Structures are given as C-alpha cells and as structure tokens.
Coordinates of C-alpha atoms in Angstrom, one line a residue:
N1 CA 3.9 57.1 -36.7
L2 CA 1.2 58.9 -34.8
N3 CA 0.3 57.6 -31.3
Y4 CA -3.0 58.6 -29.5
H5 CA -2.6 60.2 -26.1
K6 CA -6.0 60.1 -24.5
S7 CA -5.2 62.5 -21.6
K8 CA -4.5 65.2 -24.1
N9 CA -6.8 63.9 -26.8
I10 CA -4.2 64.3 -29.5
L11 CA -2.2 62.2 -32.0
L12 CA 1.5 62.7 -31.5
C13 CA 4.6 61.6 -33.4
H14 CA 7.3 60.5 -31.0
Y15 CA 10.0 61.2 -33.5
C16 CA 9.4 64.7 -34.8
G17 CA 6.9 66.0 -32.3
F18 CA 4.1 66.6 -34.9
K19 CA 0.7 66.9 -33.2
S20 CA -2.8 66.5 -34.7
A21 CA -6.4 66.5 -33.5
L22 CA -8.1 63.1 -33.6
K23 CA -11.1 64.4 -35.5
R24 CA -11.4 63.2 -39.1
K25 CA -14.1 63.6 -41.7
C26 CA -15.3 60.5 -43.6
I27 CA -16.3 60.3 -47.2
N28 CA -19.9 61.1 -46.3
N29 CA -18.7 64.2 -44.4
E30 CA -19.5 62.7 -41.0
S31 CA -17.2 62.2 -38.1
C32 CA -15.2 59.0 -38.2
D33 CA -15.3 56.3 -35.6
F34 CA -11.9 54.9 -34.5
I35 CA -10.9 51.5 -33.3
F36 CA -7.9 51.8 -31.0
C37 CA -5.4 48.9 -30.6
G38 CA -2.2 48.2 -28.8
P39 CA -1.3 47.9 -25.1
G40 CA -1.0 51.6 -24.2
V41 CA -0.7 52.5 -20.5
E42 CA -3.9 54.6 -20.6
R43 CA -5.9 51.7 -22.1
I44 CA -4.5 49.2 -19.6
A45 CA -5.2 51.5 -16.7
E46 CA -8.8 51.8 -17.8
E47 CA -9.3 48.1 -18.1
L48 CA -7.7 47.6 -14.6
K49 CA -10.1 50.1 -13.1
I50 CA -13.0 48.1 -14.4
K51 CA -11.5 44.8 -13.1
F52 CA -10.4 46.2 -9.8
P53 CA -12.7 49.1 -8.9
K54 CA -11.6 49.2 -5.3
K55 CA -7.9 49.5 -6.0
N56 CA -5.9 52.7 -6.3
I57 CA -4.4 52.7 -9.7
E58 CA -2.0 55.3 -11.1
I59 CA -0.1 55.8 -14.4
F60 CA 3.6 56.2 -14.4
S61 CA 4.8 57.6 -17.7
S62 CA 6.6 60.6 -19.2
D63 CA 3.1 62.2 -19.8
S64 CA 1.9 61.8 -16.3
F65 CA 5.3 62.3 -14.6
K66 CA 5.6 66.0 -14.6
K67 CA 7.9 67.9 -12.3
K68 CA 5.1 69.2 -10.0
E69 CA 3.5 65.8 -9.8
S70 CA 6.5 63.5 -9.7
K71 CA 7.3 63.9 -6.0
S72 CA 3.6 63.3 -5.1
I73 CA 3.4 60.1 -7.1
I74 CA 6.7 58.7 -5.8
D75 CA 5.6 59.5 -2.2
K76 CA 2.3 57.6 -2.8
I77 CA 4.2 54.6 -4.1
E78 CA 6.8 54.6 -1.3
N79 CA 4.0 54.9 1.3
N80 CA 2.1 52.0 -0.3
K81 CA -0.9 54.2 -1.2
I82 CA -1.0 52.9 -4.8
N83 CA -2.1 49.3 -5.3
I84 CA -1.4 49.0 -9.0
L85 CA 1.1 51.1 -10.9
V86 CA 0.8 51.1 -14.7
G87 CA 4.0 52.3 -16.3
T88 CA 6.2 52.6 -19.4
Q89 CA 9.9 51.8 -19.5
L90 CA 10.4 54.7 -17.2
I91 CA 9.5 52.5 -14.3
S92 CA 12.7 50.5 -14.7
K93 CA 15.0 53.6 -14.4
G94 CA 16.5 53.3 -10.9
F95 CA 13.5 54.1 -8.7
H96 CA 13.2 52.4 -5.3
F97 CA 9.7 51.0 -4.6
P98 CA 10.1 49.0 -1.4
K99 CA 6.6 47.5 -1.3
L100 CA 6.6 46.4 -5.0
N101 CA 6.3 42.6 -5.0
C102 CA 4.7 41.8 -8.4
I103 CA 5.6 42.9 -11.9
I104 CA 3.8 42.1 -15.1
V105 CA 5.4 42.8 -18.4
I106 CA 2.6 43.3 -21.0
D107 CA 3.4 42.1 -24.5
A108 CA 6.9 41.1 -23.6
D109 CA 7.8 40.0 -27.1
F110 CA 6.5 43.2 -28.8
T111 CA 10.0 44.6 -29.2
S112 CA 12.0 41.4 -29.2
H113 CA 12.0 41.0 -33.0
G114 CA 12.5 43.3 -35.9
Y115 CA 15.0 45.5 -37.6
D116 CA 17.2 46.4 -34.6
L117 CA 20.0 43.9 -34.2
R118 CA 20.4 44.9 -30.6
A119 CA 16.8 44.3 -29.7
A120 CA 17.4 41.2 -27.6
E121 CA 20.4 42.9 -25.9
K122 CA 18.4 46.1 -25.1
N123 CA 15.4 44.0 -23.9
I124 CA 17.4 41.8 -21.6
Q125 CA 19.0 44.9 -20.0
M126 CA 15.6 46.6 -19.6
Y127 CA 13.9 43.5 -18.2
H128 CA 16.7 42.9 -15.7
Q129 CA 16.4 46.5 -14.6
L130 CA 12.7 46.1 -14.3
I131 CA 13.0 42.9 -12.3
G132 CA 15.4 44.7 -10.0
R133 CA 12.5 47.0 -9.0
A134 CA 10.7 44.1 -7.2
G135 CA 11.6 42.5 -3.9
R136 CA 14.3 45.1 -3.1
D137 CA 13.7 44.9 0.6
G138 CA 13.8 41.1 0.8
I139 CA 10.1 40.7 0.2
K140 CA 9.3 37.7 -2.0
S141 CA 8.4 38.9 -5.4
T142 CA 7.1 37.5 -8.7
V143 CA 7.6 38.7 -12.3
Y144 CA 5.2 37.6 -15.1
F145 CA 5.9 38.0 -18.8
Q146 CA 2.7 38.2 -21.0
T147 CA 3.7 36.8 -24.4
H148 CA 2.3 35.4 -27.6
S149 CA 5.4 33.3 -27.9
P150 CA 5.9 31.4 -24.6
K151 CA 8.6 29.2 -26.3
D152 CA 10.6 32.2 -27.4
Q153 CA 14.2 31.6 -26.5
M154 CA 15.0 35.1 -25.4
L155 CA 12.3 35.1 -22.8
K156 CA 13.6 31.7 -21.5
D157 CA 17.1 33.2 -21.3
I158 CA 15.8 36.2 -19.4
S159 CA 14.0 34.0 -16.8
N160 CA 17.2 32.1 -16.3
E161 CA 19.2 33.3 -13.4
D162 CA 22.5 32.7 -15.3
T163 CA 22.7 35.7 -17.6
H164 CA 25.8 34.3 -19.3
I165 CA 23.6 31.8 -21.1
F166 CA 22.1 34.6 -23.1
L167 CA 25.4 36.4 -23.5
N168 CA 27.2 33.4 -24.8
K169 CA 24.5 32.6 -27.3
E170 CA 24.3 36.2 -28.5
I171 CA 28.0 36.5 -29.0
E172 CA 28.1 33.4 -31.1
L173 CA 25.1 34.6 -33.2
R174 CA 26.8 37.9 -33.9
K175 CA 30.1 36.3 -34.8
K176 CA 28.4 33.9 -37.2
N177 CA 26.4 36.7 -38.9
K178 CA 29.2 39.3 -39.0
L179 CA 27.6 41.7 -36.6
P180 CA 29.0 44.0 -34.0
P181 CA 31.3 43.8 -32.1
F182 CA 33.1 41.6 -34.7
Y183 CA 32.1 43.9 -37.5
R184 CA 31.2 47.6 -37.6
F185 CA 28.3 49.2 -39.3
I186 CA 28.2 52.6 -40.9
S187 CA 24.6 53.8 -41.5
L188 CA 23.7 56.2 -44.3
I189 CA 20.3 57.8 -44.2
V190 CA 19.1 59.6 -47.3
T191 CA 16.1 61.9 -46.7
G192 CA 14.0 64.1 -49.0
K193 CA 10.5 65.3 -49.5
N194 CA 10.2 63.6 -52.9
E195 CA 10.0 59.8 -52.4
K196 CA 11.2 58.8 -55.9
L197 CA 14.1 61.3 -55.9
T198 CA 15.1 60.1 -52.5
E199 CA 15.2 56.4 -53.6
A200 CA 17.0 57.4 -56.8
D201 CA 19.7 59.3 -54.9
A202 CA 20.1 56.4 -52.5
I203 CA 20.8 54.1 -55.4
K204 CA 23.2 56.6 -56.9
I205 CA 25.1 56.8 -53.6
K206 CA 25.6 53.1 -53.5
I207 CA 26.8 52.9 -57.0
N208 CA 29.3 55.7 -56.4
L209 CA 30.5 54.4 -53.1
S210 CA 31.1 51.0 -54.7
K211 CA 33.7 52.6 -56.9
Y212 CA 35.9 53.7 -53.9
L213 CA 35.1 51.1 -51.2
K214 CA 35.6 47.4 -51.2
Q215 CA 33.4 46.8 -48.2
E216 CA 29.9 45.3 -48.4
I217 CA 27.2 47.9 -48.9
L218 CA 23.7 46.7 -47.9
G219 CA 20.6 48.4 -49.3
P220 CA 19.2 50.8 -50.1
V221 CA 15.9 50.0 -48.5
N222 CA 13.2 52.1 -46.9
A223 CA 14.1 53.0 -43.4
P224 CA 12.0 51.3 -40.7
I225 CA 10.6 54.7 -39.9
F226 CA 9.9 55.6 -43.5
R227 CA 8.8 59.2 -43.1
I228 CA 9.6 61.8 -40.4
N229 CA 8.6 65.4 -40.5
K230 CA 7.2 65.1 -44.1
K231 CA 10.5 63.7 -45.4
F232 CA 11.0 60.2 -46.8
R233 CA 13.9 58.1 -45.6
C234 CA 16.1 55.5 -47.3
R235 CA 19.0 53.7 -45.6
L236 CA 22.2 51.9 -46.6
L237 CA 24.5 50.0 -44.3
I238 CA 28.2 49.5 -44.8
R239 CA 29.6 46.4 -43.1
V240 CA 33.2 46.8 -42.2
P241 CA 35.6 44.3 -40.4
K242 CA 36.3 45.6 -36.9
E243 CA 40.0 46.3 -37.7
N244 CA 39.3 48.4 -40.8
I245 CA 39.2 52.2 -40.6
I246 CA 37.5 53.6 -43.7
Q247 CA 36.2 57.0 -42.5
K248 CA 38.7 58.9 -44.7
K249 CA 37.9 56.9 -47.8
L250 CA 34.2 57.2 -47.1
N251 CA 34.5 60.9 -46.7
F252 CA 36.4 61.2 -49.9
A253 CA 33.9 59.1 -51.8
I254 CA 30.9 61.0 -50.4
N255 CA 32.4 64.3 -51.5
K256 CA 32.5 63.0 -55.0
I257 CA 28.7 62.5 -55.0
K258 CA 26.5 65.3 -56.2
L259 CA 23.1 64.9 -54.5
S260 CA 19.9 66.2 -56.0
S261 CA 18.4 69.4 -54.7
G262 CA 16.5 68.9 -51.5
I263 CA 18.2 65.5 -50.7
K264 CA 20.2 65.2 -47.5
L265 CA 22.7 62.4 -46.5
T266 CA 23.4 61.6 -42.9
V267 CA 26.3 59.3 -41.9
D268 CA 26.3 57.5 -38.5
V269 CA 29.3 55.4 -37.6
D270 CA 28.6 52.6 -35.2
P271 CA 24.8 53.5 -35.0
I272 CA 23.0 52.8 -31.8
S273 CA 19.5 53.4 -33.4
F274 CA 18.4 51.5 -36.5
N275 CA 15.2 53.6 -37.1

C-alpha cells in the first residue's frame, strides 16, 4: 500500500500514515534500483516539462496545496500564469478556473472496475464535476479521456450529454444483482496481527451468525486492502432486503461470539467504502 512521494522522497501509506525511506539493501548488500510505475502527478509533470519546456507547469495536489501556498497557486491559475495544471481529484472540487479550456483525464478507466460496487457512480460524479471546471466562462472547451478500453460503456455514458442513460442502466443492473438501493449491505471487517487466526475467526463469525440470521452472508474473503497498520483484514458482507431491519438480531448474534485474543470485529451498516 506504499506510494512514492518524490517531493518528500518517502514511501507513504495513504490508509494508516506509515512512512518509510526509499532506500533498500539488496541481497549483495548494495543499494537497490527501483522501477517506478503508474500515472502519478509528479511523474506526469516531469514528462510534460520535457515535452513542453517553455510552458509554465504546476502540480495541484494535497501535497503541493498547503495553506501558505494555496492562494498563490490559485491566483496564478486565475490570472492565466499557469499553462498546464497537473492535478489529482482535488482539481474537481469546486474551484473556478475561468481560462481553463482543455482537460485530459489520464488513465480514466483505472478506477472504473474492481471491488467497489459504486465505482461507476463515483466516477461519473467526479468526471462531471471535473468537466464542469472547463469552459465556465463560455469559452469553448474540450475534455479528453485517456483509456485502455475505448469501448468501455461507462466512458461512453459519461461522454453522453444525457446523464439519465447511465442512471437508468445502473439502476437496472443493481436491481438485477440485488445491490443497493434495492438491498442493503452490512460489512463485517475482522482484523488481527496473526493472519491465520484472523481468517479462522472470520469463518467462526460466519458460522455463528448463520445460526441466528436467515440473510445471505458473503465471504469471508481477504479485504481489498489486505493489511493496514500491521494488521490483516478479512471481510464478510451480509446482504439484506431493503425493508428488513436486522440490527438487533445482528447485535445479539455478535454478542454470542467469543473472538480470539487480539482479534477485532468492526461492523459497518450501509458501507460507503469497500476497502
């Protein structure tokens, strides 16, 4: 889960805040060479400076956007002193850039697929916010999506001016697959420093809950973010029809379960995050 931040020259976990130096010793006791991958803002900015050496290029991210510097950066953008702005999702959050007339979304399909059932919904919200940054003063603007899947239906739906096309398809998909808002999920995250013990307790939790609950229990499986702060994570999902209220039964059932020492159970009703 460690991400490299070049400006600080550290590896940083965005979930628990763990920091580490980049230096590593190889088997032969010499310094390791690293190959960096992924479209990070720092890497993109470096490549743009090579391609466009005469352009004024700035990074717009939570790392670079400190309180003292924020006003200066925004003033430069508003006064058209920055030619190319390389930003994270932060750039879509309600800022007014009157001269912005071209937006390029790098790796647009990177977060479109995976374990989060709301990925498409979140992406279409973010992309529409992002698109709203361009051409706000009536200037003709263009938005490009860089993608490995140009035939991806979600990207086609985003580029369509009628947002109801996506919404209608998404609602039918969720209804068919028994997903929110037609069904509710209750997430159970089991954490512990011992991997095997964590997995064993997750299985024990499912067996015991099945004695008291008639609802479908999915899992246990390794959580998408399998380890945070030196603790392993397993997850279960309880799928519940929307009209059913099972919190009291669930609470009663959980209180009957004796967890192993060092194992923690976290319950999240209607989870927003599926990490």
